[in-house]
Amino acid sequence: MQPMAIDSSRRTIVKGLLLSSAAPWFSSGCATARRDSIPTFIGCATKTRNKYMAVIADQFGQPIHQFPLLERGHGSAVNTALHHVAVFSRRPGHYFQVYHYLSGESLQLRLATRNRYFYGHGVYSSDFRRLYTTEGEVGSSRGIIGVYDAEHEYQKVAEFTGIGIGPHEIILLDNDVLAIAVGGIHTKGREPKNLATMMPSLSYLSSDGRLLEQVVLADHQMSIRHLSKGKASVYCALQNKGDLSEFPPLVYQHSFTASTKGQNMKPLQAEPEQWARFNNYIGSIATTEQWVIATSPRGNCYGIWSQQSGRLLELSRLSDASGVAAQGQTFAVSSGSGSAIMTRLNNDKKQDNQVVTPVFWDNHWSRI
């Protein structure tokens, strides 16, 4: 592991993080949880102004375990072999924290190493022994993939570079290939500094950090931020950082195989007025066996596309639609208003169930 140097500007937050990690988790959802509740979703949430938490919810979207976060959280990564979930603080994040999702116990707090910060996402290797995280270099936003040993207190064991500026979500594909959404934006804090020259990409790495392929869009101001693995493609969720009076496609598809190497990304299909509903911003993306689902908290909506045809099938309103998680023929959408939509395909018919939760969900949901 590289030595962890903590400068004076970080001492206050380090002290707070350590106090937060020592605080006991609480289970406000247990009193009303059903007996058949199963840990199913993990997401970050807002408790009150400037107070944040991570929440493990059951299959009905109701909280089982809740634990405080000092900083606003963003994404999470699930390790089903160890029953771990890593929760990442929002960019520019100072830490990630690991919990046992069955007991709610806090297991490990890992601070960003010197001159690094977290972008809010990570993914475990297929054998669950390593955790890959998207990170940036302070002062330049140079993209870094941090590699952590999940079996040895999440010590940092390696760094991968050469992917560009501003990596965001990272997912695992077949054969331990890593796909990274590289947003292309250099920031100071959260303020963008290079929108005129930004260069986003979809980058593929081997498990040992070799760059396998890097794909760019014709419009360099379409920032690639989030990813989901479909049946035969990677689906990319974008945010428009250019002319906001235009409403370009915000979801793209790309196939990564030896036979398709060098192909361009292709936009999914929707009418211009439908893309306008998303307000130039996709917040989360997920895939079932048949569908691609993308949310827009700024547009207060989510869309469902067919993977087979690439066409938009449905565009639905949901106030502050934020996270989406999918498995098999089911998906669930969370919202900052506390509502959640549970959807499944039953005998070729889509069935929606809207539930109300006591949680103001924020950013992403992951499926356990």
GROMACS .gro file of C-alpha atoms in nm:
model
  368
    1MET     CA    1   0.000   0.000   0.000
    2GLN     CA    2   0.116   0.350  -0.070
    3PRO     CA    3   0.170   0.558   0.245
    4MET     CA    4  -0.130   0.766   0.348
    5ALA     CA    5  -0.017   1.120   0.410
    6ILE     CA    6  -0.273   1.354   0.565
    7ASP     CA    7  -0.208   1.726   0.526
    8SER     CA    8  -0.337   1.989   0.765
    9SER     CA    9  -0.624   2.092   0.538
   10ARG     CA   10  -0.775   1.746   0.577
   11ARG     CA   11  -0.740   1.704   0.952
   12THR     CA   12  -1.088   1.831   1.033
   13ILE     CA   13  -1.260   1.599   0.791
   14VAL     CA   14  -1.042   1.305   0.893
   15LYS     CA   15  -1.138   1.357   1.257
   16GLY     CA   16  -1.504   1.373   1.162
   17LEU     CA   17  -1.481   1.062   0.948
   18LEU     CA   18  -1.323   0.864   1.227
   19LEU     CA   19  -1.594   0.974   1.470
   20SER     CA   20  -1.858   0.886   1.213
   21SER     CA   21  -1.714   0.540   1.161
   22ALA     CA   22  -1.726   0.476   1.532
   23ALA     CA   23  -2.093   0.573   1.557
   24PRO     CA   24  -2.327   0.273   1.586
   25TRP     CA   25  -2.553   0.193   1.295
   26PHE     CA   26  -2.920   0.219   1.364
   27SER     CA   27  -3.213   0.026   1.221
   28SER     CA   28  -3.512   0.253   1.211
   29GLY     CA   29  -3.668   0.036   0.943
   30CYS     CA   30  -3.664  -0.279   1.152
   31ALA     CA   31  -3.966  -0.185   1.361
   32THR     CA   32  -4.190  -0.183   1.056
   33ALA     CA   33  -3.997  -0.424   0.833
   34ARG     CA   34  -4.181  -0.732   0.712
   35ARG     CA   35  -4.068  -1.068   0.841
   36ASP     CA   36  -3.978  -1.173   0.490
   37SER     CA   37  -3.759  -0.866   0.431
   38ILE     CA   38  -3.437  -0.945   0.246
   39PRO     CA   39  -3.148  -0.698   0.191
   40THR     CA   40  -3.201  -0.610  -0.175
   41PHE     CA   41  -3.093  -0.251  -0.245
   42ILE     CA   42  -2.821  -0.016  -0.120
   43GLY     CA   43  -2.838   0.356  -0.180
   44CYS     CA   44  -2.736   0.688  -0.037
   45ALA     CA   45  -2.989   0.935   0.097
   46THR     CA   46  -3.040   1.278   0.245
   47LYS     CA   47  -3.163   1.282   0.605
   48THR     CA   48  -3.191   1.655   0.666
   49ARG     CA   49  -3.002   1.952   0.527
   50ASN     CA   50  -2.628   1.870   0.528
   51LYS     CA   51  -2.694   1.532   0.693
   52TYR     CA   52  -2.646   1.222   0.484
   53MET     CA   53  -2.676   0.847   0.523
   54ALA     CA   54  -2.648   0.517   0.340
   55VAL     CA   55  -2.946   0.282   0.351
   56ILE     CA   56  -2.987  -0.090   0.297
   57ALA     CA   57  -3.344  -0.156   0.184
   58ASP     CA   58  -3.548  -0.471   0.140
   59GLN     CA   59  -3.721  -0.598  -0.172
   60PHE     CA   60  -4.009  -0.358  -0.103
   61GLY     CA   61  -3.778  -0.054  -0.086
   62GLN     CA   62  -3.818  -0.022   0.291
   63PRO     CA   63  -3.509   0.047   0.507
   64ILE     CA   64  -3.349  -0.233   0.706
   65HIS     CA   65  -3.023  -0.066   0.810
   66GLN     CA   66  -2.926   0.299   0.798
   67PHE     CA   67  -2.586   0.446   0.881
   68PRO     CA   68  -2.463   0.806   0.888
   69LEU     CA   69  -2.224   0.956   0.633
   70LEU     CA   70  -2.022   1.268   0.709
   71GLU     CA   71  -2.013   1.366   0.341
   72ARG     CA   72  -2.282   1.328   0.079
   73GLY     CA   73  -2.267   0.977  -0.062
   74HIS     CA   74  -2.290   0.873  -0.425
   75GLY     CA   75  -2.250   0.515  -0.551
   76SER     CA   76  -2.178   0.177  -0.396
   77ALA     CA   77  -2.027  -0.160  -0.482
   78VAL     CA   78  -2.155  -0.496  -0.356
   79ASN     CA   79  -1.946  -0.802  -0.263
   80THR     CA   80  -2.180  -1.099  -0.226
   81ALA     CA   81  -1.899  -1.338  -0.129
   82LEU     CA   82  -1.801  -1.139   0.182
   83HIS     CA   83  -2.142  -0.969   0.230
   84HIS     CA   84  -1.966  -0.634   0.201
   85VAL     CA   85  -2.092  -0.312   0.052
   86ALA     CA   86  -1.855  -0.023  -0.017
   87VAL     CA   87  -2.018   0.322  -0.008
   88PHE     CA   88  -1.835   0.607  -0.182
   89SER     CA   89  -1.848   0.975  -0.098
   90ARG     CA   90  -1.949   1.214  -0.374
   91ARG     CA   91  -1.688   1.378  -0.598
   92PRO     CA   92  -1.445   1.509  -0.487
   93GLY     CA   93  -1.478   1.238  -0.224
   94HIS     CA   94  -1.243   1.191   0.068
   95TYR     CA   95  -1.327   0.831   0.157
   96PHE     CA   96  -1.520   0.512   0.106
   97GLN     CA   97  -1.664   0.305   0.387
   98VAL     CA   98  -1.732  -0.069   0.394
   99TYR     CA   99  -2.027  -0.225   0.578
  100HIS     CA  100  -2.160  -0.577   0.630
  101TYR     CA  101  -2.496  -0.558   0.455
  102LEU     CA  102  -2.656  -0.836   0.662
  103SER     CA  103  -2.567  -0.702   1.007
  104GLY     CA  104  -2.517  -0.334   0.922
  105GLU     CA  105  -2.177  -0.339   1.098
  106SER     CA  106  -1.918  -0.083   0.989
  107LEU     CA  107  -1.608  -0.277   0.884
  108GLN     CA  108  -1.356  -0.042   0.725
  109LEU     CA  109  -1.299   0.324   0.657
  110ARG     CA  110  -1.053   0.399   0.376
  111LEU     CA  111  -0.937   0.755   0.313
  112ALA     CA  112  -0.815   0.876  -0.024
  113THR     CA  113  -0.438   0.853  -0.052
  114ARG     CA  114  -0.220   1.161  -0.092
  115ASN     CA  115  -0.320   1.391  -0.383
  116ARG     CA  116  -0.616   1.167  -0.470
  117TYR     CA  117  -0.992   1.194  -0.440
  118PHE     CA  118  -1.278   0.959  -0.522
  119TYR     CA  119  -1.532   1.005  -0.802
  120GLY     CA  120  -1.803   0.812  -0.618
  121HIS     CA  121  -1.801   0.471  -0.790
  122GLY     CA  122  -1.631   0.133  -0.769
  123VAL     CA  123  -1.673  -0.232  -0.861
  124TYR     CA  124  -1.543  -0.562  -0.725
  125SER     CA  125  -1.347  -0.814  -0.931
  126SER     CA  126  -1.523  -1.136  -1.036
  127ASP     CA  127  -1.353  -1.328  -0.753
  128PHE     CA  128  -1.447  -1.049  -0.507
  129ARG     CA  129  -1.087  -1.017  -0.384
  130ARG     CA  130  -1.022  -0.670  -0.528
  131LEU     CA  131  -1.212  -0.344  -0.534
  132TYR     CA  132  -1.155  -0.108  -0.827
  133THR     CA  133  -1.239   0.261  -0.771
  134THR     CA  134  -1.243   0.568  -0.994
  135GLU     CA  135  -1.016   0.841  -0.859
  136GLY     CA  136  -0.865   1.171  -0.964
  137GLU     CA  137  -0.536   1.348  -0.909
  138VAL     CA  138  -0.573   1.670  -0.712
  139GLY     CA  139  -0.496   1.971  -0.930
  140SER     CA  140  -0.521   1.797  -1.267
  141SER     CA  141  -0.820   1.556  -1.249
  142ARG     CA  142  -0.598   1.294  -1.415
  143GLY     CA  143  -0.792   0.971  -1.409
  144ILE     CA  144  -0.677   0.688  -1.186
  145ILE     CA  145  -0.821   0.345  -1.110
  146GLY     CA  146  -0.737   0.254  -0.751
  147VAL     CA  147  -0.704  -0.116  -0.667
  148TYR     CA  148  -0.780  -0.229  -0.310
  149ASP     CA  149  -0.738  -0.569  -0.141
  150ALA     CA  150  -1.081  -0.665  -0.003
  151GLU     CA  151  -0.933  -0.954   0.198
  152HIS     CA  152  -0.674  -0.739   0.379
  153GLU     CA  153  -0.855  -0.437   0.523
  154TYR     CA  154  -0.891  -0.275   0.182
  155GLN     CA  155  -0.527  -0.176   0.158
  156LYS     CA  156  -0.445   0.004  -0.167
  157VAL     CA  157  -0.222  -0.225  -0.373
  158ALA     CA  158  -0.205  -0.064  -0.720
  159GLU     CA  159  -0.308   0.223  -0.945
  160PHE     CA  160  -0.394   0.217  -1.316
  161THR     CA  161  -0.356   0.531  -1.529
  162GLY     CA  162  -0.369   0.638  -1.894
  163ILE     CA  163  -0.749   0.663  -1.926
  164GLY     CA  164  -0.791   1.040  -1.947
  165ILE     CA  165  -0.945   1.307  -1.725
  166GLY     CA  166  -1.241   1.264  -1.493
  167PRO     CA  167  -1.335   0.893  -1.475
  168HIS     CA  168  -1.675   0.834  -1.318
  169GLU     CA  169  -1.854   0.498  -1.316
  170ILE     CA  170  -1.666   0.170  -1.356
  171ILE     CA  171  -1.830  -0.167  -1.425
  172LEU     CA  172  -1.708  -0.523  -1.472
  173LEU     CA  173  -1.764  -0.709  -1.799
  174ASP     CA  174  -1.695  -1.069  -1.897
  175ASN     CA  175  -1.336  -1.197  -1.872
  176ASP     CA  176  -1.260  -0.941  -1.598
  177VAL     CA  177  -1.260  -0.652  -1.844
  178LEU     CA  178  -1.324  -0.315  -1.682
  179ALA     CA  179  -1.536  -0.053  -1.860
  180ILE     CA  180  -1.490   0.306  -1.743
  181ALA     CA  181  -1.703   0.609  -1.820
  182VAL     CA  182  -1.448   0.889  -1.854
  183GLY     CA  183  -1.630   1.221  -1.822
  184GLY     CA  184  -1.343   1.428  -1.961
  185ILE     CA  185  -1.392   1.722  -1.723
  186HIS     CA  186  -1.117   1.882  -1.516
  187THR     CA  187  -1.265   2.034  -1.201
  188LYS     CA  188  -1.159   2.244  -0.907
  189GLY     CA  189  -1.381   2.118  -0.632
  190ARG     CA  190  -1.698   2.066  -0.836
  191GLU     CA  191  -1.640   2.359  -1.073
  192PRO     CA  192  -1.557   2.257  -1.434
  193LYS     CA  193  -1.249   2.420  -1.582
  194ASN     CA  194  -1.212   2.277  -1.933
  195LEU     CA  195  -1.553   2.251  -2.098
  196ALA     CA  196  -1.419   2.397  -2.422
  197THR     CA  197  -1.148   2.130  -2.450
  198MET     CA  198  -1.295   1.836  -2.256
  199MET     CA  199  -1.245   1.490  -2.405
  200PRO     CA  200  -1.472   1.215  -2.267
  201SER     CA  201  -1.438   0.850  -2.361
  202LEU     CA  202  -1.556   0.499  -2.296
  203SER     CA  203  -1.242   0.313  -2.193
  204TYR     CA  204  -1.179  -0.058  -2.151
  205LEU     CA  205  -0.902  -0.196  -1.927
  206SER     CA  206  -0.779  -0.545  -1.854
  207SER     CA  207  -0.773  -0.654  -1.490
  208ASP     CA  208  -0.402  -0.567  -1.476
  209GLY     CA  209  -0.454  -0.216  -1.612
  210ARG     CA  210  -0.378  -0.250  -1.983
  211LEU     CA  211  -0.581  -0.017  -2.207
  212LEU     CA  212  -0.772  -0.243  -2.446
  213GLU     CA  213  -0.984   0.012  -2.631
  214GLN     CA  214  -1.092   0.372  -2.599
  215VAL     CA  215  -1.398   0.508  -2.781
  216VAL     CA  216  -1.492   0.875  -2.820
  217LEU     CA  217  -1.798   1.060  -2.943
  218ALA     CA  218  -1.806   1.313  -3.226
  219ASP     CA  219  -1.938   1.577  -2.983
  220HIS     CA  220  -1.665   1.622  -2.723
  221GLN     CA  221  -1.898   1.808  -2.485
  222MET     CA  222  -2.117   1.505  -2.423
  223SER     CA  223  -1.977   1.381  -2.092
  224ILE     CA  224  -1.995   1.002  -2.045
  225ARG     CA  225  -2.080   0.942  -1.680
  226HIS     CA  226  -2.261   0.614  -1.609
  227LEU     CA  227  -2.263   0.262  -1.751
  228SER     CA  228  -2.460  -0.062  -1.748
  229LYS     CA  229  -2.384  -0.402  -1.899
  230GLY     CA  230  -2.656  -0.532  -2.130
  231LYS     CA  231  -2.697  -0.865  -2.306
  232ALA     CA  232  -2.446  -0.786  -2.579
  233SER     CA  233  -2.349  -0.423  -2.525
  234VAL     CA  234  -2.239  -0.159  -2.279
  235TYR     CA  235  -2.493   0.121  -2.237
  236CYS     CA  236  -2.366   0.471  -2.161
  237ALA     CA  237  -2.552   0.754  -1.987
  238LEU     CA  238  -2.445   1.106  -2.084
  239GLN     CA  239  -2.473   1.463  -1.967
  240ASN     CA  240  -2.468   1.752  -2.214
  241LYS     CA  241  -2.205   2.012  -2.121
  242GLY     CA  242  -2.236   2.209  -2.445
  243ASP     CA  243  -2.528   2.405  -2.591
  244LEU     CA  244  -2.816   2.348  -2.347
  245SER     CA  245  -3.071   2.481  -2.596
  246GLU     CA  246  -3.009   2.162  -2.793
  247PHE     CA  247  -3.141   1.823  -2.680
  248PRO     CA  248  -2.913   1.551  -2.820
  249PRO     CA  249  -2.939   1.178  -2.744
  250LEU     CA  250  -2.820   1.097  -2.392
  251VAL     CA  251  -2.800   0.714  -2.402
  252TYR     CA  252  -2.555   0.529  -2.625
  253GLN     CA  253  -2.471   0.167  -2.692
  254HIS     CA  254  -2.132   0.010  -2.765
  255SER     CA  255  -2.028  -0.349  -2.828
  256PHE     CA  256  -1.692  -0.466  -2.700
  257THR     CA  257  -1.571  -0.786  -2.863
  258ALA     CA  258  -1.272  -0.882  -3.073
  259SER     CA  259  -1.489  -0.874  -3.386
  260THR     CA  260  -1.642  -0.532  -3.310
  261LYS     CA  261  -1.327  -0.351  -3.198
  262GLY     CA  262  -1.305  -0.006  -3.351
  263GLN     CA  263  -1.678   0.043  -3.391
  264ASN     CA  264  -1.841   0.369  -3.287
  265MET     CA  265  -2.098   0.417  -3.014
  266LYS     CA  266  -2.459   0.433  -3.136
  267PRO     CA  267  -2.735   0.646  -2.982
  268LEU     CA  268  -3.057   0.488  -2.865
  269GLN     CA  269  -3.367   0.621  -3.037
  270ALA     CA  270  -3.616   0.881  -2.912
  271GLU     CA  271  -3.785   1.187  -3.057
  272PRO     CA  272  -3.621   1.527  -2.993
  273GLU     CA  273  -3.907   1.634  -2.767
  274GLN     CA  274  -3.861   1.314  -2.567
  275TRP     CA  275  -3.490   1.378  -2.520
  276ALA     CA  276  -3.584   1.729  -2.408
  277ARG     CA  277  -3.775   1.576  -2.117
  278PHE     CA  278  -3.443   1.455  -1.971
  279ASN     CA  279  -3.315   1.813  -1.949
  280ASN     CA  280  -2.970   1.723  -2.089
  281TYR     CA  281  -2.896   1.501  -1.788
  282ILE     CA  282  -2.907   1.127  -1.718
  283GLY     CA  283  -2.845   1.040  -1.353
  284SER     CA  284  -2.842   0.658  -1.352
  285ILE     CA  285  -2.873   0.368  -1.593
  286ALA     CA  286  -2.945  -0.005  -1.557
  287THR     CA  287  -3.042  -0.301  -1.777
  288THR     CA  288  -3.281  -0.594  -1.743
  289GLU     CA  289  -3.276  -0.888  -1.981
  290GLN     CA  290  -3.480  -0.686  -2.232
  291TRP     CA  291  -3.475  -0.319  -2.136
  292VAL     CA  292  -3.247  -0.024  -2.075
  293ILE     CA  293  -3.370   0.212  -1.803
  294ALA     CA  294  -3.231   0.564  -1.755
  295THR     CA  295  -3.334   0.823  -1.495
  296SER     CA  296  -3.321   1.202  -1.492
  297PRO     CA  297  -3.355   1.382  -1.158
  298ARG     CA  298  -3.342   1.715  -1.341
  299GLY     CA  299  -3.611   1.606  -1.583
  300ASN     CA  300  -3.822   1.432  -1.317
  301CYS     CA  301  -3.860   1.127  -1.537
  302TYR     CA  302  -3.724   0.791  -1.644
  303GLY     CA  303  -3.722   0.616  -1.979
  304ILE     CA  304  -3.735   0.252  -2.089
  305TRP     CA  305  -3.573   0.138  -2.416
  306SER     CA  306  -3.572  -0.198  -2.590
  307GLN     CA  307  -3.225  -0.351  -2.608
  308GLN     CA  308  -3.326  -0.536  -2.922
  309SER     CA  309  -3.455  -0.241  -3.124
  310GLY     CA  310  -3.294   0.051  -2.943
  311ARG     CA  311  -3.629   0.233  -2.942
  312LEU     CA  312  -3.781   0.422  -2.653
  313LEU     CA  313  -4.077   0.220  -2.524
  314GLU     CA  314  -4.197   0.435  -2.238
  315LEU     CA  315  -4.126   0.772  -2.078
  316SER     CA  316  -4.267   0.810  -1.726
  317ARG     CA  317  -4.280   1.094  -1.478
  318LEU     CA  318  -4.122   1.053  -1.134
  319SER     CA  319  -4.027   1.354  -0.924
  320ASP     CA  320  -3.648   1.365  -0.869
  321ALA     CA  321  -3.599   1.019  -1.026
  322SER     CA  322  -3.255   0.914  -0.913
  323GLY     CA  323  -3.129   0.558  -0.873
  324VAL     CA  324  -3.217   0.252  -1.076
  325ALA     CA  325  -3.123  -0.110  -1.012
  326ALA     CA  326  -3.215  -0.412  -1.223
  327GLN     CA  327  -3.193  -0.789  -1.221
  328GLY     CA  328  -3.340  -1.045  -1.459
  329GLN     CA  329  -3.679  -0.913  -1.568
  330THR     CA  330  -3.724  -0.667  -1.282
  331PHE     CA  331  -3.607  -0.315  -1.206
  332ALA     CA  332  -3.663  -0.053  -0.937
  333VAL     CA  333  -3.633   0.326  -0.956
  334SER     CA  334  -3.575   0.539  -0.647
  335SER     CA  335  -3.643   0.910  -0.603
  336GLY     CA  336  -3.550   1.206  -0.388
  337SER     CA  337  -3.919   1.241  -0.302
  338GLY     CA  338  -3.922   0.904  -0.122
  339SER     CA  339  -4.129   0.722  -0.383
  340ALA     CA  340  -3.999   0.413  -0.559
  341ILE     CA  341  -4.125   0.225  -0.864
  342MET     CA  342  -4.096  -0.154  -0.860
  343THR     CA  343  -4.141  -0.303  -1.208
  344ARG     CA  344  -4.138  -0.659  -1.335
  345LEU     CA  345  -4.224  -0.843  -1.653
  346ASN     CA  346  -4.490  -1.108  -1.587
  347ASN     CA  347  -4.619  -1.319  -1.877
  348ASP     CA  348  -4.488  -1.054  -2.119
  349LYS     CA  349  -4.684  -0.782  -1.936
  350LYS     CA  350  -4.511  -0.501  -1.751
  351GLN     CA  351  -4.636  -0.460  -1.395
  352ASP     CA  352  -4.559  -0.143  -1.197
  353ASN     CA  353  -4.595  -0.099  -0.825
  354GLN     CA  354  -4.533   0.243  -0.672
  355VAL     CA  355  -4.434   0.238  -0.306
  356VAL     CA  356  -4.368   0.512  -0.054
  357THR     CA  357  -4.055   0.487   0.159
  358PRO     CA  358  -3.944   0.703   0.453
  359VAL     CA  359  -3.616   0.776   0.273
  360PHE     CA  360  -3.520   1.069   0.048
  361TRP     CA  361  -3.301   0.873  -0.192
  362ASP     CA  362  -3.001   1.040  -0.353
  363ASN     CA  363  -2.808   0.946  -0.667
  364HIS     CA  364  -2.776   0.568  -0.714
  365TRP     CA  365  -2.921   0.234  -0.614
  366SER     CA  366  -2.723  -0.091  -0.633
  367ARG     CA  367  -2.874  -0.437  -0.628
  368ILE     CA  368  -2.745  -0.674  -0.357
   0.00000   0.00000   0.00000
